[in-house]
Coordinates of C-alpha atoms in Angstrom, one line a residue:
M1 CA 39.2 79.1 115.2
E2 CA 35.9 79.9 113.4
I3 CA 35.9 83.3 111.8
T4 CA 32.8 85.5 112.6
R5 CA 33.0 89.3 111.9
V6 CA 31.3 91.5 114.4
R7 CA 32.4 94.8 116.0
A8 CA 34.7 94.1 119.0
P9 CA 33.8 95.7 122.4
E10 CA 36.1 98.6 123.3
L11 CA 38.6 98.0 126.1
P12 CA 38.1 100.0 129.3
Q13 CA 40.4 103.0 129.8
N14 CA 39.7 103.5 133.5
Y15 CA 41.0 100.1 134.6
P16 CA 44.6 99.4 135.7
W17 CA 47.0 98.7 132.9
L18 CA 50.4 97.2 133.3
N19 CA 53.4 96.9 131.0
T20 CA 52.4 100.2 129.3
N21 CA 52.5 103.9 130.2
Y22 CA 48.9 104.4 129.1
P23 CA 45.7 102.5 128.5
L24 CA 45.3 101.0 125.0
S25 CA 42.2 101.2 122.9
L26 CA 41.1 99.3 119.8
Q27 CA 40.5 102.6 118.2
Q28 CA 44.2 103.6 118.5
L29 CA 45.3 100.1 117.5
K30 CA 43.5 100.3 114.2
G31 CA 45.7 99.0 111.4
R32 CA 47.0 96.2 113.7
F33 CA 45.7 92.7 114.6
V34 CA 45.0 92.4 118.3
L35 CA 45.1 89.1 120.2
L36 CA 43.5 89.2 123.6
D37 CA 44.7 86.6 126.1
F38 CA 42.2 86.0 128.9
W39 CA 44.3 84.5 131.7
T40 CA 44.9 84.4 135.5
Y41 CA 48.3 84.0 136.9
C42 CA 47.7 80.8 139.1
C43 CA 46.4 78.8 136.1
I44 CA 49.0 76.3 134.8
N45 CA 47.2 76.2 131.4
C46 CA 47.5 80.0 131.2
L47 CA 51.2 79.8 131.9
H48 CA 51.7 77.2 129.2
V49 CA 50.3 79.7 126.7
L50 CA 52.8 82.4 127.5
P51 CA 55.7 81.1 125.4
Q52 CA 53.3 80.7 122.5
L53 CA 52.2 84.3 122.8
R54 CA 55.8 85.4 123.0
Y55 CA 56.5 83.6 119.8
L56 CA 53.6 85.2 118.0
E57 CA 54.3 88.7 119.3
Q58 CA 57.9 88.5 118.2
K59 CA 57.2 87.1 114.8
Y60 CA 54.5 89.7 114.0
K61 CA 55.7 92.5 116.1
D62 CA 55.0 95.1 113.4
S63 CA 51.4 94.0 112.8
L64 CA 50.1 92.2 115.9
T65 CA 49.5 93.5 119.4
V66 CA 49.0 90.9 122.2
I67 CA 47.1 92.2 125.2
G68 CA 46.7 90.1 128.4
V69 CA 43.3 90.5 130.0
H70 CA 43.8 89.3 133.6
S71 CA 40.4 88.0 134.9
A72 CA 41.2 86.8 138.4
K73 CA 39.9 83.4 139.6
F74 CA 40.8 83.8 143.3
D75 CA 40.7 86.9 145.6
N76 CA 44.5 87.2 145.9
E77 CA 44.8 87.3 142.1
K78 CA 42.7 90.5 142.0
E79 CA 45.5 92.5 143.7
V80 CA 47.2 94.7 141.1
E81 CA 50.6 94.3 142.8
N82 CA 50.3 90.6 142.8
I83 CA 49.6 90.7 139.0
R84 CA 52.6 93.0 138.5
Q85 CA 54.8 90.5 140.4
A86 CA 53.5 87.7 138.2
I87 CA 54.4 89.7 135.1
L88 CA 57.9 90.0 136.4
R89 CA 58.1 86.4 137.4
Y90 CA 57.1 85.1 134.0
D91 CA 58.8 87.8 132.0
I92 CA 55.6 88.9 130.2
Q93 CA 56.4 91.5 127.6
H94 CA 53.0 92.6 126.4
P95 CA 50.4 95.0 127.9
V96 CA 48.1 93.6 130.6
L97 CA 44.7 94.9 131.4
V98 CA 43.4 94.2 134.9
D99 CA 39.8 93.0 134.2
S100 CA 38.1 94.1 137.4
G101 CA 34.8 92.4 138.0
F102 CA 35.0 90.2 134.9
K103 CA 33.6 93.1 132.7
V104 CA 35.7 92.4 129.7
W105 CA 35.4 88.6 130.2
Q106 CA 31.6 89.0 130.0
Q107 CA 31.7 91.4 127.1
Y108 CA 33.6 88.8 125.0
A109 CA 31.5 85.9 126.3
V110 CA 34.6 84.1 127.6
R111 CA 34.0 80.8 129.5
A112 CA 37.4 79.3 130.3
W113 CA 41.0 80.1 131.1
P114 CA 42.9 80.6 128.9
T115 CA 40.9 82.0 126.0
L116 CA 42.4 83.8 123.0
V117 CA 40.4 86.3 121.0
L118 CA 41.5 87.7 117.6
I119 CA 40.5 91.2 116.5
D120 CA 41.2 92.5 113.0
P121 CA 42.8 95.8 112.0
E122 CA 39.4 97.4 111.6
S123 CA 38.4 96.5 115.2
Y124 CA 36.2 93.6 114.2
Y125 CA 36.0 90.4 116.4
L126 CA 37.1 87.5 114.3
G127 CA 36.8 84.6 116.7
S128 CA 38.2 82.9 119.8
V129 CA 39.8 79.6 120.9
S130 CA 40.2 78.2 124.4
G131 CA 42.9 75.9 126.0
E132 CA 46.5 75.1 125.0
G133 CA 48.2 74.0 121.9
N134 CA 46.8 76.5 119.4
Q135 CA 50.1 78.2 118.4
Q136 CA 50.4 76.6 115.0
A137 CA 46.8 77.2 114.0
L138 CA 47.0 80.8 115.1
D139 CA 50.3 81.3 113.4
D140 CA 48.9 80.0 110.1
L141 CA 45.7 82.0 110.4
I142 CA 47.4 85.3 111.3
S143 CA 49.9 84.9 108.5
Q144 CA 47.1 84.4 105.9
L145 CA 45.1 87.3 107.3
I146 CA 48.0 89.7 107.3
Q147 CA 48.6 88.9 103.6
A148 CA 44.9 89.4 102.8
Y149 CA 44.5 92.6 104.7
Q150 CA 47.8 93.9 103.4
E151 CA 46.6 93.5 99.8
Q152 CA 43.6 95.7 100.8
G153 CA 45.9 98.3 102.4
K154 CA 44.3 97.9 105.8
I155 CA 47.5 97.2 107.9
N156 CA 49.6 99.8 109.5
F157 CA 53.0 98.2 109.8
Q158 CA 54.7 99.6 112.9
E159 CA 56.1 98.4 116.1
L160 CA 54.4 99.4 119.4
N161 CA 56.8 100.9 122.0
L162 CA 56.0 99.9 125.5
T163 CA 57.4 100.6 129.0
L164 CA 57.6 97.2 130.7
E165 CA 57.3 96.6 134.4
K166 CA 60.7 95.0 134.4
H167 CA 62.2 98.3 133.2
R168 CA 60.5 100.1 136.0
Q169 CA 61.5 97.4 138.6
P170 CA 64.6 95.6 137.4
L171 CA 65.4 92.2 139.0
I172 CA 68.8 93.0 140.6
T173 CA 68.2 91.0 143.8
P174 CA 70.4 88.0 144.8
L175 CA 67.3 85.8 144.4
A176 CA 64.5 86.1 141.9
F177 CA 61.1 84.5 142.8
P178 CA 62.6 81.4 144.4
G179 CA 60.1 78.6 144.0
K180 CA 61.2 76.0 146.5
V181 CA 63.7 75.3 149.2
L182 CA 65.0 72.0 150.7
A183 CA 66.9 71.8 153.9
D184 CA 69.5 69.1 154.6
E185 CA 70.1 69.3 158.4
A186 CA 72.6 66.4 158.5
G187 CA 74.7 67.9 155.7
N188 CA 74.3 71.5 156.9
R189 CA 73.0 72.5 153.5
L190 CA 70.1 74.5 152.1
F191 CA 69.1 73.9 148.4
I192 CA 67.3 76.9 146.8
A193 CA 65.5 76.8 143.5
D194 CA 66.2 80.3 142.3
S195 CA 63.5 80.0 139.7
G196 CA 63.6 83.5 138.3
H197 CA 67.4 83.2 137.7
H198 CA 67.0 79.7 136.3
R199 CA 69.6 78.2 138.7
I200 CA 70.1 76.2 141.9
I201 CA 71.9 77.7 144.8
V202 CA 73.4 75.6 147.6
T203 CA 74.3 77.3 150.9
T204 CA 75.0 76.3 154.4
L205 CA 72.1 76.6 156.8
D206 CA 73.6 80.0 157.8
G207 CA 73.5 81.3 154.3
E208 CA 77.1 80.9 153.1
I209 CA 77.2 80.0 149.4
L210 CA 78.7 76.7 148.5
H211 CA 77.6 76.3 144.9
L212 CA 75.9 78.3 142.2
I213 CA 74.6 75.8 139.6
G214 CA 73.4 77.1 136.3
T215 CA 74.4 79.9 134.0
G216 CA 71.5 82.1 135.1
K217 CA 69.9 82.0 131.6
S218 CA 67.0 79.7 130.7
G219 CA 67.9 76.6 128.7
L220 CA 68.1 72.8 128.8
T221 CA 71.9 72.1 128.9
D222 CA 73.7 69.3 130.8
G223 CA 77.3 69.6 132.0
S224 CA 79.4 71.2 134.6
F225 CA 77.9 73.5 137.3
S226 CA 79.0 76.6 135.3
E227 CA 77.7 75.2 131.9
A228 CA 74.4 73.7 132.9
Q229 CA 71.1 75.5 132.2
F230 CA 67.6 75.2 133.8
F231 CA 64.3 76.8 133.1
A232 CA 62.3 78.0 136.1
P233 CA 63.3 75.0 138.4
Q234 CA 61.0 74.2 141.3
G235 CA 60.9 71.2 143.7
M236 CA 63.9 69.1 144.7
A237 CA 64.6 65.7 146.3
L238 CA 67.9 64.7 147.9
D239 CA 69.6 61.3 147.8
A240 CA 72.0 62.1 150.6
E241 CA 73.7 58.7 150.5
N242 CA 74.8 59.1 146.9
Q243 CA 75.1 62.9 147.0
I244 CA 72.5 63.5 144.3
L245 CA 69.9 66.2 144.1
Y246 CA 66.9 65.6 141.8
I247 CA 65.1 68.7 140.4
A248 CA 61.8 69.4 138.8
D249 CA 62.9 71.6 135.9
T250 CA 59.4 72.9 135.4
E251 CA 59.4 75.0 132.3
N252 CA 61.8 72.5 130.6
H253 CA 59.2 69.8 131.3
A254 CA 62.1 67.6 132.5
L255 CA 63.7 66.1 135.6
R256 CA 67.3 66.9 136.2
R257 CA 70.0 65.4 138.5
I258 CA 72.9 67.2 140.2
D259 CA 75.7 64.8 141.0
F260 CA 77.8 66.5 143.7
K261 CA 80.6 63.9 143.6
R262 CA 81.2 64.4 139.9
Q263 CA 80.0 68.1 139.9
I264 CA 77.8 67.7 136.9
V265 CA 74.1 68.2 135.9
E266 CA 72.3 65.5 133.9
T267 CA 68.8 65.1 132.5
V268 CA 67.1 62.0 133.7
A269 CA 63.5 62.3 132.4
G270 CA 61.7 64.3 129.7
T271 CA 62.7 65.6 126.3
G272 CA 62.3 69.4 126.8
E273 CA 59.0 69.3 125.0
Q274 CA 55.6 69.6 126.8
S275 CA 53.3 66.6 126.6
R276 CA 49.8 67.1 125.3
Y277 CA 48.7 63.6 126.3
I278 CA 47.0 63.6 129.7
Y279 CA 45.7 60.0 129.9
P280 CA 47.7 57.6 132.2
H281 CA 50.7 56.3 130.3
G282 CA 54.5 55.9 130.6
G283 CA 57.7 54.6 129.1
S284 CA 61.4 55.2 129.1
S285 CA 62.1 58.3 131.1
L286 CA 64.3 60.0 128.5
E287 CA 61.7 59.3 125.7
T288 CA 58.5 60.2 127.6
L289 CA 57.2 63.8 127.4
L290 CA 56.3 65.4 130.7
N291 CA 54.0 68.3 131.6
S292 CA 55.3 70.9 134.1
P293 CA 56.7 68.7 136.9
W294 CA 56.5 71.0 140.0
D295 CA 57.7 69.0 143.0
L296 CA 59.5 65.7 143.9
V297 CA 59.8 63.3 146.8
K298 CA 62.1 60.3 146.8
V299 CA 60.9 57.0 148.4
G300 CA 63.4 54.2 148.2
N301 CA 64.4 53.9 144.6
R302 CA 61.4 55.8 143.3
L303 CA 60.7 59.4 142.6
F304 CA 57.1 60.6 143.0
I305 CA 56.4 63.7 141.0
A306 CA 53.6 66.4 141.3
M307 CA 52.9 66.8 137.6
A308 CA 51.1 70.1 137.7
G309 CA 50.5 70.4 134.0
S310 CA 48.6 67.1 133.6
H311 CA 46.9 67.3 137.1
Q312 CA 48.5 63.9 138.1
I313 CA 51.1 62.2 140.4
W314 CA 53.8 60.4 138.4
E315 CA 56.3 57.8 139.5
M316 CA 59.9 57.2 138.2
Q317 CA 61.8 54.0 138.9
L318 CA 65.3 55.1 139.3
E319 CA 66.9 51.7 138.8
T320 CA 65.1 51.0 135.5
G321 CA 64.8 54.5 134.2
T322 CA 61.1 54.2 133.5
I323 CA 58.4 56.7 134.3
Q324 CA 54.6 56.5 134.3
T325 CA 51.4 58.0 135.7
Y326 CA 50.9 56.9 139.3
A327 CA 47.5 58.5 140.1
G328 CA 45.0 60.8 138.4
T329 CA 42.9 60.6 135.3
G330 CA 44.3 63.8 133.9
A331 CA 41.0 65.6 134.4
E332 CA 41.3 68.8 136.5
A333 CA 39.1 68.0 139.5
C334 CA 39.0 67.0 143.1
V335 CA 38.0 63.3 143.2
D336 CA 39.0 60.8 145.8
G337 CA 39.1 57.0 145.1
S338 CA 41.4 54.5 143.5
L339 CA 44.6 55.6 141.7
I340 CA 42.9 55.2 138.4
E341 CA 39.8 57.2 139.2
A342 CA 41.2 59.9 141.4
A343 CA 41.6 63.4 140.0
F344 CA 43.8 66.4 141.1
A345 CA 43.9 70.1 140.2
Q346 CA 47.4 71.4 139.4
P347 CA 49.3 69.6 142.3
S348 CA 52.3 71.7 143.1
A349 CA 53.9 70.1 146.2
I350 CA 54.4 66.6 147.5
A351 CA 55.6 65.0 150.7
T352 CA 55.7 61.6 152.4

């Protein structure tokens, strides 16, 4: 991030604000650093930035305020209630300004989702950075700046108290933002990815619960049905013959396997760390980093994976335990052609 010091445009007070009881202004936030996150809730790259923002706002909670500026890409993303539901789904814990008509986007000369803008305690614009993977650079920069401004007596160390949407609308429903379902007619079963509760629910086709798999808290833990942990699981694929259910464990950047005969959950691909490498590649499944796998389909002894984060389709050979890019350059686009020249944009479902 290059530092340039100009006065930051004030935030609009007459637009909808979420995760706060009142609109926030740069004037009232003087004495604190402000980090604006320009995002839109259907953007996979924006979702990848959320854990990085959570880390920064927790580490510097007495001197940094993160504000999400939601600049909608599609019409449905402009609806305030849809944005509120996205805040609940992704457990966003900082204020969110609904940027109607891209006014704030234009004032800050933003060109891409996501873009992060840093403002100093005197309401001066310091600079911006776009894309993912900037947590460490921002962490180092904010740490240095806090020390420098503290020495000048320009920081007002205090924590900001907010009323979050999840406090107004607690998630007490049996399901929380279920991402995918898979029906097994022959086995009279329905598999539900209860994404918001970080678990898999298995019922009969009439809704009688057979299994609750996962503790209900996010994590990457193998073991028994009561010990295992997932993180926002999405798509599933069933191997009915062997009584195995494969799961795209999206926010763990992993593939998991539920063995109903042995009643255990195992990781079969990914390390839990997000891959930053988008060019076609592969390797041993448990040593290869993945990027937000969103859906699965099983064809013979192969799993095909909608890898939303890298805009590709991947393939895992179940017999050999290897995994690799099957199609897509890694560029976010809509390009037909051979497997090595085709391009996708955040593929999130797959079927054969």
